[in-house]
GROMACS .gro file of C-alpha atoms in nm:
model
  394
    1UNK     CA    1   2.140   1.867   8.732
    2UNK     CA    2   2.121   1.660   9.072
    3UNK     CA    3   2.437   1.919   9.221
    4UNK     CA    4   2.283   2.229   9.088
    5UNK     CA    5   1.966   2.103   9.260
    6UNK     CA    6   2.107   2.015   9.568
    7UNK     CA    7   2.360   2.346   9.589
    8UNK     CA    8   2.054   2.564   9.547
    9UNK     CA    9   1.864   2.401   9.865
   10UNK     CA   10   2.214   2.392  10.033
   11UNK     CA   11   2.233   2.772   9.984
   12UNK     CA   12   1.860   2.860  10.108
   13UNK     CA   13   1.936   2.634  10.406
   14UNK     CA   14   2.293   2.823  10.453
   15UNK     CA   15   2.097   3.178  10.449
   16UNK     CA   16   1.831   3.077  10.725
   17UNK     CA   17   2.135   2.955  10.937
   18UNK     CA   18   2.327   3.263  10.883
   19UNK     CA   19   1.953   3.491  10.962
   20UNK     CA   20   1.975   3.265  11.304
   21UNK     CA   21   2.341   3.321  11.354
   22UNK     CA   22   2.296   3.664  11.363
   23UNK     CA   23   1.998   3.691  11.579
   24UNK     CA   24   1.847   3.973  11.421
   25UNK     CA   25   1.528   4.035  11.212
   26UNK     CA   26   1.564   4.125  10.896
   27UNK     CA   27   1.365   4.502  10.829
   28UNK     CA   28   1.153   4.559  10.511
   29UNK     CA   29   1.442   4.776  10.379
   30UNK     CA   30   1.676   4.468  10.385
   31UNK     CA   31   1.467   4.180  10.283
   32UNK     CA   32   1.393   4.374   9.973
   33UNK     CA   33   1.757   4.402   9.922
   34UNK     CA   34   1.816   4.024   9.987
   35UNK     CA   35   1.504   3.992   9.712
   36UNK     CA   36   1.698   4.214   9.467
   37UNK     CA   37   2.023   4.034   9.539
   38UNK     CA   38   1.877   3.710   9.448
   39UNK     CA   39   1.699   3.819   9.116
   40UNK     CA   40   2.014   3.982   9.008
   41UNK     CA   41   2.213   3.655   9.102
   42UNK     CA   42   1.952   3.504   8.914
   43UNK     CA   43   2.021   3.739   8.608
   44UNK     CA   44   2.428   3.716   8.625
   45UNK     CA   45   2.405   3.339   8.657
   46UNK     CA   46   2.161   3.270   8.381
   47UNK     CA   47   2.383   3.553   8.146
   48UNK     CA   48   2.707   3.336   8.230
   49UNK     CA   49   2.513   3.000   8.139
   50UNK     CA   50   2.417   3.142   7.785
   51UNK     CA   51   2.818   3.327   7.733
   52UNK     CA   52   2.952   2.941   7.819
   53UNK     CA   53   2.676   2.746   7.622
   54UNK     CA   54   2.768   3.021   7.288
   55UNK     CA   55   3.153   2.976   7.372
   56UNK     CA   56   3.111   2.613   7.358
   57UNK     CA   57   2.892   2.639   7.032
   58UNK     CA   58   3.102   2.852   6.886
   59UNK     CA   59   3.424   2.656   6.922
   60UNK     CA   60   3.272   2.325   6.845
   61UNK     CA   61   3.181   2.457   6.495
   62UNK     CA   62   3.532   2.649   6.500
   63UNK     CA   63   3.739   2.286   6.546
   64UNK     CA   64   3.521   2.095   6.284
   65UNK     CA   65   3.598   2.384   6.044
   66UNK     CA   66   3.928   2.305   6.132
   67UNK     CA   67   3.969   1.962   6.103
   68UNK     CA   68   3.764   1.964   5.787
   69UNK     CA   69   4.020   2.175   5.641
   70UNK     CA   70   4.302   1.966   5.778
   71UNK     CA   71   4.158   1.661   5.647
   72UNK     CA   72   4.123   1.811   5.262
   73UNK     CA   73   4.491   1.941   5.324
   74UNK     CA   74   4.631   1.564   5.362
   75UNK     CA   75   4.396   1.461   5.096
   76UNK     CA   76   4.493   1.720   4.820
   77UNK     CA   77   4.877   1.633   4.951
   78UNK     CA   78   4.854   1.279   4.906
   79UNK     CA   79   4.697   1.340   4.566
   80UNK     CA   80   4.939   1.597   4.450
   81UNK     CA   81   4.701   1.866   4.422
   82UNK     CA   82   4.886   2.161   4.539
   83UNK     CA   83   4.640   2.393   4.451
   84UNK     CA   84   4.394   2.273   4.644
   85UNK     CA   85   4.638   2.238   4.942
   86UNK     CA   86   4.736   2.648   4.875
   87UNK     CA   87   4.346   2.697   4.885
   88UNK     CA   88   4.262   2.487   5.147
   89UNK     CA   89   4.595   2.620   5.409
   90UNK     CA   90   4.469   3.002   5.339
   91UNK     CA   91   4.110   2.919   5.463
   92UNK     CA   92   4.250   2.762   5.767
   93UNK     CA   93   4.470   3.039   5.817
   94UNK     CA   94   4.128   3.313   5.804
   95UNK     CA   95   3.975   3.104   6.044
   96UNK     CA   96   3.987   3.259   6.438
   97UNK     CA   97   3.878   3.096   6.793
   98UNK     CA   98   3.565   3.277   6.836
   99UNK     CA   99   3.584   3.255   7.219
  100UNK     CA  100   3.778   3.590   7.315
  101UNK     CA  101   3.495   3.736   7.045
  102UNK     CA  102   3.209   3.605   7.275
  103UNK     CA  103   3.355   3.675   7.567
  104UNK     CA  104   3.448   4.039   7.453
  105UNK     CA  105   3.011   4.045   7.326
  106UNK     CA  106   2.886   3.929   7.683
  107UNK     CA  107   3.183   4.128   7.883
  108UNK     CA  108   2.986   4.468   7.894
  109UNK     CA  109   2.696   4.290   8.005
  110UNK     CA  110   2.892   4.106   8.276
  111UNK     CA  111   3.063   4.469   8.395
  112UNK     CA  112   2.671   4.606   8.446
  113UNK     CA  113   2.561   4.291   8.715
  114UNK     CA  114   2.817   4.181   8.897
  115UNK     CA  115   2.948   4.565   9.032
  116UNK     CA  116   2.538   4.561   9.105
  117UNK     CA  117   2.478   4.276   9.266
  118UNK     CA  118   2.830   4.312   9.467
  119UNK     CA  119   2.678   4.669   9.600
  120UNK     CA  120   2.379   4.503   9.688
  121UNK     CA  121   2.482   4.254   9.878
  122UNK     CA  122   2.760   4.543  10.078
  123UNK     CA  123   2.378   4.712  10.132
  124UNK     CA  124   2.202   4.379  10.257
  125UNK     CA  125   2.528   4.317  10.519
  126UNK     CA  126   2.474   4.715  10.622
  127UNK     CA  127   2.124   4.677  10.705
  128UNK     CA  128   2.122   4.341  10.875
  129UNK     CA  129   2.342   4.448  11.108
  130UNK     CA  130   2.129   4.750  11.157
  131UNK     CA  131   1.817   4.522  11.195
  132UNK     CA  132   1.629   4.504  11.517
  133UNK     CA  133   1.743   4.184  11.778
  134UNK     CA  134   1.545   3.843  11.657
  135UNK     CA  135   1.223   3.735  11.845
  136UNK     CA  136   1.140   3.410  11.977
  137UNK     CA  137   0.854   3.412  11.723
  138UNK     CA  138   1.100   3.483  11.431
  139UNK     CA  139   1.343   3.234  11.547
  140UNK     CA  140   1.093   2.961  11.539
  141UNK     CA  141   0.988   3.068  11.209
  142UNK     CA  142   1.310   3.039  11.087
  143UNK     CA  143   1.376   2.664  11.247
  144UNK     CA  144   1.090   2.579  11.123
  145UNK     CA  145   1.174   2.661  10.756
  146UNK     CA  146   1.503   2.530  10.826
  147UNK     CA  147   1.369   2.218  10.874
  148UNK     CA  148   1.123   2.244  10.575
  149UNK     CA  149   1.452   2.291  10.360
  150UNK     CA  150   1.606   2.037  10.558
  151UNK     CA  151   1.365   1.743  10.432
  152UNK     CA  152   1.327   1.890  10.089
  153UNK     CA  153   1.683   1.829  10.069
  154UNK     CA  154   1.638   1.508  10.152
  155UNK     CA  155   1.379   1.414   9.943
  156UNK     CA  156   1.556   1.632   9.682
  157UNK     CA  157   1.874   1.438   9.690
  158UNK     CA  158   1.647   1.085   9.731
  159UNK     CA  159   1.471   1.156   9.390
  160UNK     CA  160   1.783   1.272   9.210
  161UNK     CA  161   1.952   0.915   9.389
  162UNK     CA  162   1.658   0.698   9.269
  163UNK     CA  163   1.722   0.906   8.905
  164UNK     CA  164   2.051   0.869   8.888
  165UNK     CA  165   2.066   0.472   8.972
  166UNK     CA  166   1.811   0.451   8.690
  167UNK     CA  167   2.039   0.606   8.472
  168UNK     CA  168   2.333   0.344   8.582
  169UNK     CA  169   2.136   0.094   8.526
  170UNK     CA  170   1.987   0.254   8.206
  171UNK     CA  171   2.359   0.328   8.126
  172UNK     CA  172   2.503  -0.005   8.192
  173UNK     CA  173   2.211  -0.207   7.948
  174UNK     CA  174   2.284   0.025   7.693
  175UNK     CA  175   2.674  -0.055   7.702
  176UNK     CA  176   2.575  -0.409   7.717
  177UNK     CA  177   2.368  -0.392   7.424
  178UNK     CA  178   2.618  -0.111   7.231
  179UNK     CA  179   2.894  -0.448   7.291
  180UNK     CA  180   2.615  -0.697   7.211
  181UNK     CA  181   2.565  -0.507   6.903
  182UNK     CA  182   2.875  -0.443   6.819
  183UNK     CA  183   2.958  -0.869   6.839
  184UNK     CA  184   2.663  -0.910   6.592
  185UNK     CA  185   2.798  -0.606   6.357
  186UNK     CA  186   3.169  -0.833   6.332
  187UNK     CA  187   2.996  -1.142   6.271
  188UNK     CA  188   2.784  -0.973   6.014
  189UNK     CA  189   3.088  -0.883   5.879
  190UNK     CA  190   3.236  -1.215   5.865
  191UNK     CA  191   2.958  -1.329   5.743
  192UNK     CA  192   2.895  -1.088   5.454
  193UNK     CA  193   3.252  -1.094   5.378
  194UNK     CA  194   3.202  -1.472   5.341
  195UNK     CA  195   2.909  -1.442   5.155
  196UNK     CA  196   3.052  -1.216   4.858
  197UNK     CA  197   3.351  -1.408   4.841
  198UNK     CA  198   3.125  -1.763   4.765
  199UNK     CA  199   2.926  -1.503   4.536
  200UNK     CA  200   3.251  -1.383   4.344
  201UNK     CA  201   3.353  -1.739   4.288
  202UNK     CA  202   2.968  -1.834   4.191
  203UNK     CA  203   2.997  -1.529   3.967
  204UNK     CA  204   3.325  -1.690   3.851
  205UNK     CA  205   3.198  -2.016   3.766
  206UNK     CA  206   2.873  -1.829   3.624
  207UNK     CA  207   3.042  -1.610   3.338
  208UNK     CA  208   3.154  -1.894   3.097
  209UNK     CA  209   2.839  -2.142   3.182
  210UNK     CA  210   2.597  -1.848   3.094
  211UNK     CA  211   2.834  -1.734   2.780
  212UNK     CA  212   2.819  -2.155   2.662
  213UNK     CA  213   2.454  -2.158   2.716
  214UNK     CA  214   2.229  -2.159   2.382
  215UNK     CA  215   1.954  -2.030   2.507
  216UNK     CA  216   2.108  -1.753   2.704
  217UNK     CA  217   2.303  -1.686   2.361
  218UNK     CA  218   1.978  -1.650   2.165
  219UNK     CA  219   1.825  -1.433   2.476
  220UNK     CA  220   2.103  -1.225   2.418
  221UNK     CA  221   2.127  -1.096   2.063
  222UNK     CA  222   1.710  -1.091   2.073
  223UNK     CA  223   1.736  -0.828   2.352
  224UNK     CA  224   2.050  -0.688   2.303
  225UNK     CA  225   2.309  -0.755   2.632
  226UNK     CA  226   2.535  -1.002   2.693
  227UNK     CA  227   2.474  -1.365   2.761
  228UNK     CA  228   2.539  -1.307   3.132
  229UNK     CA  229   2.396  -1.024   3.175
  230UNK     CA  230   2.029  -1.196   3.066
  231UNK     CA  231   1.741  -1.216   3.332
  232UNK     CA  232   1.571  -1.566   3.398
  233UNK     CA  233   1.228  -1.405   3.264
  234UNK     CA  234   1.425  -1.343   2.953
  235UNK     CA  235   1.552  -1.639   2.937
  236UNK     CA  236   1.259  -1.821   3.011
  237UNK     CA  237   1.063  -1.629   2.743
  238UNK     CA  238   1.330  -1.746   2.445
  239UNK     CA  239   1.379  -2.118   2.595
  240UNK     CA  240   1.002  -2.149   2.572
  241UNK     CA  241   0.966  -2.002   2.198
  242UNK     CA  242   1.278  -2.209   2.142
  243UNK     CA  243   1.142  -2.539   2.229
  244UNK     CA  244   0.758  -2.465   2.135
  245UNK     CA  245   0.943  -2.395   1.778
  246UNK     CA  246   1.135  -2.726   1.786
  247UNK     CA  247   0.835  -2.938   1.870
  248UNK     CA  248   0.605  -2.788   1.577
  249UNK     CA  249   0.903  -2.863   1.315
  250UNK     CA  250   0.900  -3.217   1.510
  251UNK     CA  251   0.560  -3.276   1.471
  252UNK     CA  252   0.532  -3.141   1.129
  253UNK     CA  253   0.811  -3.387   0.975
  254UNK     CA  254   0.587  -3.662   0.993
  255UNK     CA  255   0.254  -3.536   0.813
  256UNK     CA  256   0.487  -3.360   0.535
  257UNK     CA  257   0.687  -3.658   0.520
  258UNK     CA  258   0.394  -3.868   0.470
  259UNK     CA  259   0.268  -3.612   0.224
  260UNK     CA  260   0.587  -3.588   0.026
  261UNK     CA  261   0.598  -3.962  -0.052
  262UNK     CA  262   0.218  -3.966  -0.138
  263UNK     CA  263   0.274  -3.712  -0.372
  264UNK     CA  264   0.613  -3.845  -0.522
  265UNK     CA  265   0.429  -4.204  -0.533
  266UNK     CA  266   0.145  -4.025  -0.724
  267UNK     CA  267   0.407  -3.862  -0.981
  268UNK     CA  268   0.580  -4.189  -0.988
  269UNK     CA  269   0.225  -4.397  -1.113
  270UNK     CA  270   0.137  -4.103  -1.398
  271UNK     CA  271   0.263  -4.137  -1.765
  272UNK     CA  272   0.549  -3.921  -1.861
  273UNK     CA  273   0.372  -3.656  -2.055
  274UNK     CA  274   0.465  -3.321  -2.129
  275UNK     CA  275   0.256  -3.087  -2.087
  276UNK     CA  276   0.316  -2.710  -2.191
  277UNK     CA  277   0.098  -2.412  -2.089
  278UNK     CA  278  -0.030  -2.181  -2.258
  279UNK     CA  279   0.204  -1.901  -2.175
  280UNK     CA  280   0.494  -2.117  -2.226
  281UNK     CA  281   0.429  -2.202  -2.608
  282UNK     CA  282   0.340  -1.819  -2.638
  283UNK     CA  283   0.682  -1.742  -2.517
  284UNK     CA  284   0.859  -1.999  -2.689
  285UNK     CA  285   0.669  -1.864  -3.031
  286UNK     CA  286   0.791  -1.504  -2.938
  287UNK     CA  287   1.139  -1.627  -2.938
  288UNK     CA  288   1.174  -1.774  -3.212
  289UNK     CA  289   0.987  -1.552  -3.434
  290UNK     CA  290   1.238  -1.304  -3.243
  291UNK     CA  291   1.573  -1.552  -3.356
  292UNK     CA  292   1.398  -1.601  -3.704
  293UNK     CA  293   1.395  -1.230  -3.796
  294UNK     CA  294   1.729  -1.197  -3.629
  295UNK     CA  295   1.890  -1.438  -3.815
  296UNK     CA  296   2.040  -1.331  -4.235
  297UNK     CA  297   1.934  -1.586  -4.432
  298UNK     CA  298   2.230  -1.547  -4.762
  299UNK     CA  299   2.241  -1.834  -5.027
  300UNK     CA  300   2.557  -1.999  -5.013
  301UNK     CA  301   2.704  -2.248  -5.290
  302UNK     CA  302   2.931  -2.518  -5.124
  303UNK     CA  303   3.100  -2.693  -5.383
  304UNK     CA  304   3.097  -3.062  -5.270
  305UNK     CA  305   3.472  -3.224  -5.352
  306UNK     CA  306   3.309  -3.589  -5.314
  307UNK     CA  307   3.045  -3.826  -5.054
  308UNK     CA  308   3.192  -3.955  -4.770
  309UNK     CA  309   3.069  -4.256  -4.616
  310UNK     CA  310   3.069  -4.285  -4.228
  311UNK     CA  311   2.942  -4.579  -4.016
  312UNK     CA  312   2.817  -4.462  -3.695
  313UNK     CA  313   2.696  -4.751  -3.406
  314UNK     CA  314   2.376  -4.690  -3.249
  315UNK     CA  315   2.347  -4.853  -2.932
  316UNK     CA  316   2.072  -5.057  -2.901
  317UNK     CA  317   1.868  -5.057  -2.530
  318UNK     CA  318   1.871  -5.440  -2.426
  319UNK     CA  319   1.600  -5.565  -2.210
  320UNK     CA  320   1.670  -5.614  -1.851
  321UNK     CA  321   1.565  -5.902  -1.620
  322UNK     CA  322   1.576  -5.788  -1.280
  323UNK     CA  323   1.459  -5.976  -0.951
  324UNK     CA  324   1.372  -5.802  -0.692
  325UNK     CA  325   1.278  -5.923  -0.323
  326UNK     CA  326   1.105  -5.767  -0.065
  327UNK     CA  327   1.057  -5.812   0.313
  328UNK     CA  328   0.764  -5.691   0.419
  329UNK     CA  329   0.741  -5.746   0.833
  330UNK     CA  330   0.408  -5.792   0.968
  331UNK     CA  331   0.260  -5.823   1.287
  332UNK     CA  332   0.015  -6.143   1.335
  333UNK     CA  333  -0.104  -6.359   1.548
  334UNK     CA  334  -0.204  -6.678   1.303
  335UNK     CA  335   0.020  -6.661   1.016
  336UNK     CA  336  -0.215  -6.928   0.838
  337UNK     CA  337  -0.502  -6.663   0.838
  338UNK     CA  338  -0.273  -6.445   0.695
  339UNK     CA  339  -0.157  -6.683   0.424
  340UNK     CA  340  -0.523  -6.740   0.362
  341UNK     CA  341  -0.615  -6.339   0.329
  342UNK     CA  342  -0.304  -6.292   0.044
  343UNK     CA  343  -0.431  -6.610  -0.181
  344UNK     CA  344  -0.792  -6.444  -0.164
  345UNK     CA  345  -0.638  -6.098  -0.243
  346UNK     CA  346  -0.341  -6.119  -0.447
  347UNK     CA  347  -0.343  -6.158  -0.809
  348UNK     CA  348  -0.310  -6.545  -0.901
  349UNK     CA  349  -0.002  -6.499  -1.106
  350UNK     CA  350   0.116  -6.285  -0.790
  351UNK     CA  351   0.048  -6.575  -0.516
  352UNK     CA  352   0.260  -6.837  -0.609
  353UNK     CA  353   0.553  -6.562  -0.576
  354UNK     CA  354   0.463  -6.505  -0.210
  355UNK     CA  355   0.634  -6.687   0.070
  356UNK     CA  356   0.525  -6.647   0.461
  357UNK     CA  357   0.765  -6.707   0.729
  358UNK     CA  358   0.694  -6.654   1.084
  359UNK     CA  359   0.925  -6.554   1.364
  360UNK     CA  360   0.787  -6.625   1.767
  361UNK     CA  361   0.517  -6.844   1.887
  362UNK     CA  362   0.110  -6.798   1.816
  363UNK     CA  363  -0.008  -6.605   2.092
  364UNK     CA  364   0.256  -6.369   2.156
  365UNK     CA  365   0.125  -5.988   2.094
  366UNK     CA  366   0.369  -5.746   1.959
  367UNK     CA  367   0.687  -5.957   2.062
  368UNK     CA  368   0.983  -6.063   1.765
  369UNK     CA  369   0.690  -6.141   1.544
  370UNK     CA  370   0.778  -6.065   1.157
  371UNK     CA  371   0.586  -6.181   0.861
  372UNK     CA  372   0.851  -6.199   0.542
  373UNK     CA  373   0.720  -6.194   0.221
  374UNK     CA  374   0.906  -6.210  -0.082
  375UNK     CA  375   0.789  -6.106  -0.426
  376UNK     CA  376   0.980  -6.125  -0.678
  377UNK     CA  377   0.885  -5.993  -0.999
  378UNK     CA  378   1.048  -5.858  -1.331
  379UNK     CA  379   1.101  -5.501  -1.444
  380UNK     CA  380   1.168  -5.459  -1.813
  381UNK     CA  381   1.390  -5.139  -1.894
  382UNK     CA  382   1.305  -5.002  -2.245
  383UNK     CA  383   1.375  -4.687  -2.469
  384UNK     CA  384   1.087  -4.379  -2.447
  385UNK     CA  385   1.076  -4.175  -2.723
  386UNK     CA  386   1.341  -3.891  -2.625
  387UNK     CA  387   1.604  -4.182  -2.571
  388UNK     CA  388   1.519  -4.282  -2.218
  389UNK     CA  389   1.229  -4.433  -1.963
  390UNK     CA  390   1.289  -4.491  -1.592
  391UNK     CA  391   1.232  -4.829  -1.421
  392UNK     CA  392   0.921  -4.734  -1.201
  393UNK     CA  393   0.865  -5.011  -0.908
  394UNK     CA  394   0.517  -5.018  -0.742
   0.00000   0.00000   0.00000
């Protein structure tokens, strides 16, 4: 842009030297000729500007159409697709350099201005020399716009100077920060290389911990992917169900413990007694009113040949003695107040069976202290009326 600037002001300069060269002044007739030279000049040079901008289009898109169908060549060949190579070499074959086209379009156009502008300018030399000697007025005119063009140039090729050191410098910072960049881009690289390389060895060391994992396990089968391939609000979700479960059951065991034994304890202190319901004798009635008409009932004579005589033992339940002594561990502080409470509570024939033994010294809260107390009394194991009685202890 700064030379085409410049070479037009160099030309307007070069025609006002060549007007004072020839020391003539130019007539109407030839002026208007040097006007129509110029607009045609201006006409032919803008035409060849848009033939060389299409060429250059043109044969841009022509050579990536090319190469594209070069690259899909070597692809299909190093596939072993030689279909796609066939297909691919006859489109490359179609394709032609559009440049002799556009130059062939733009040629008549060409052919029309430049014979015109040559005649023109055989017509302008014609009537210069035919023009009338220069006056001292016109001379000075002409120096003086000589001059004019001289400092435009100047200040011309100044501004285009000051533009194109900006662009240096514009130019040189952007290289600077293309090579800046381009440093950060291979460490980010490195770096991201580095990075999924640690994450395929985390991912390594991941698989089998998150496969071993219970609650990850559980996560998995309740939403249906693999152990892990489970999300830590998924996970979090089950571990928290999980344990919330675990604790009720744990805090249940002791009030349904405690119930159990109150209610096996209560069993153990009633009398045996059998009691049937109502529905049960009904269908116990039914079925053997149900056997009874079942069964033939045919009178049979057995001859008896003679009596036989057996002698069968009966064993005889004998009554058990059995001593039994409990430890019963109890916190205290005096064990002589505690001696004192079991005389005034037990049962006389009860309190000479008790013995208290303490453990520690007095004064010592909650520390190795153990009251023992042995009771020993007798259980007596006898026959019920079906053939048997448990030994209940209380």
């Amino acid at each position: 842009m700064a030379d085409t600037e410049r070479d037009k002001l160099r030309a307007r300069i070069t025609e006002v030297d060549e007007e004072l060269q020839a020391a003539t002044t130019l007539s109407p007739a030839a002026a208007r000729t040097k006007e129509f030279i110029e607009e045609k000049q201006a006409a032919l040079s803008a035409l060849v500007e848009r033939r060389d901008r299409e060429i250059k289009d043109a044969v841009e898109q022509f050579e990536r159409q090319r190469d594209s169908y070069v690259d899909r060549i070597k692809s299909a060949r190093e596939t072993g697709d030689l279909a796609s190579v066939q297909r691919n070499e006859e489109g490359l074959n179609k394709l032609t350099n559009p440049r002799l086209k556009k130059e062939a379009e733009f040629a008549p156009k060409l052919a029309e201005l430049e014979p015109a502008v040559a005649a023109a300018r055989a017509e302008y030399e014609r009537l210069r020399k035919d023009s009338p000697p220069m006056t001292l007025q016109d001379k000075q005119r002409l120096e003086a716009r000589r001059n004019d063009l001289e400092k435009l140039y100047d200040g011309t090729a100044a501004d285009w100077d000051r533009k194109l050191d900006e662009a240096r410098t514009a130019l040189a910072t952007a290289q600077e920060a293309a090579a800046r960049k381009s440093e950060t881009l291979a460490k980010n690289q490195q770096r991201q290389e580095a990075i999924a390389t640690e994450l395929s060895r985390l991912e390594t060391e991941r698989l089998p911990v998150a496969r071993n994992d219970q609650i990850r396990r559980l996560a998995a089968r309740w939403y249906g992917v693999k152990p892990e391939d489970v999300t830590e609000p998924q996970a979090g979700t089950v571990s928290t169900i999980w344990f919330a479960s675990l604790a009720f059951v744990a805090a249940l065991a002791g009030p349904i413990t405690a119930m159990v034994a109150l209610a096996l304890q209560r069993i153990g202190a009633q009398p045996e007694v059998q009691r049937d319901s109502k529905l049960s004798r009904l269908l116990r009635r039914m079925l053997l009113s149900w056997r009874w008409r079942r069964v033939r009932k045919v009178p049979v004579q057995v001859p008896v040949d003679r009596e036989v005589e057996r002698r069968v033992e009966v064993p005889v339940e004998v009554e058990k003695i059995v001593k039994e002594i409990l430890y019963v561990p109890v916190l205290t502080d005096d064990p002589d107040a505690l001696r004192r409470a079991l005389d005034r509570e037990l049962p006389p024939e009860v309190v000479d069976l008790v013995r208290v033994s303490a453990k520690g010294q007095y004064g010592q809260i909650a520390k190795d202290l153990e009251g023992e107390l042995q009771l020993d009394f007798d259980k007596s194991v006898t026959g019920a009326k079906r053939g048997s009685r448990r030994a209940r202890t209380t």
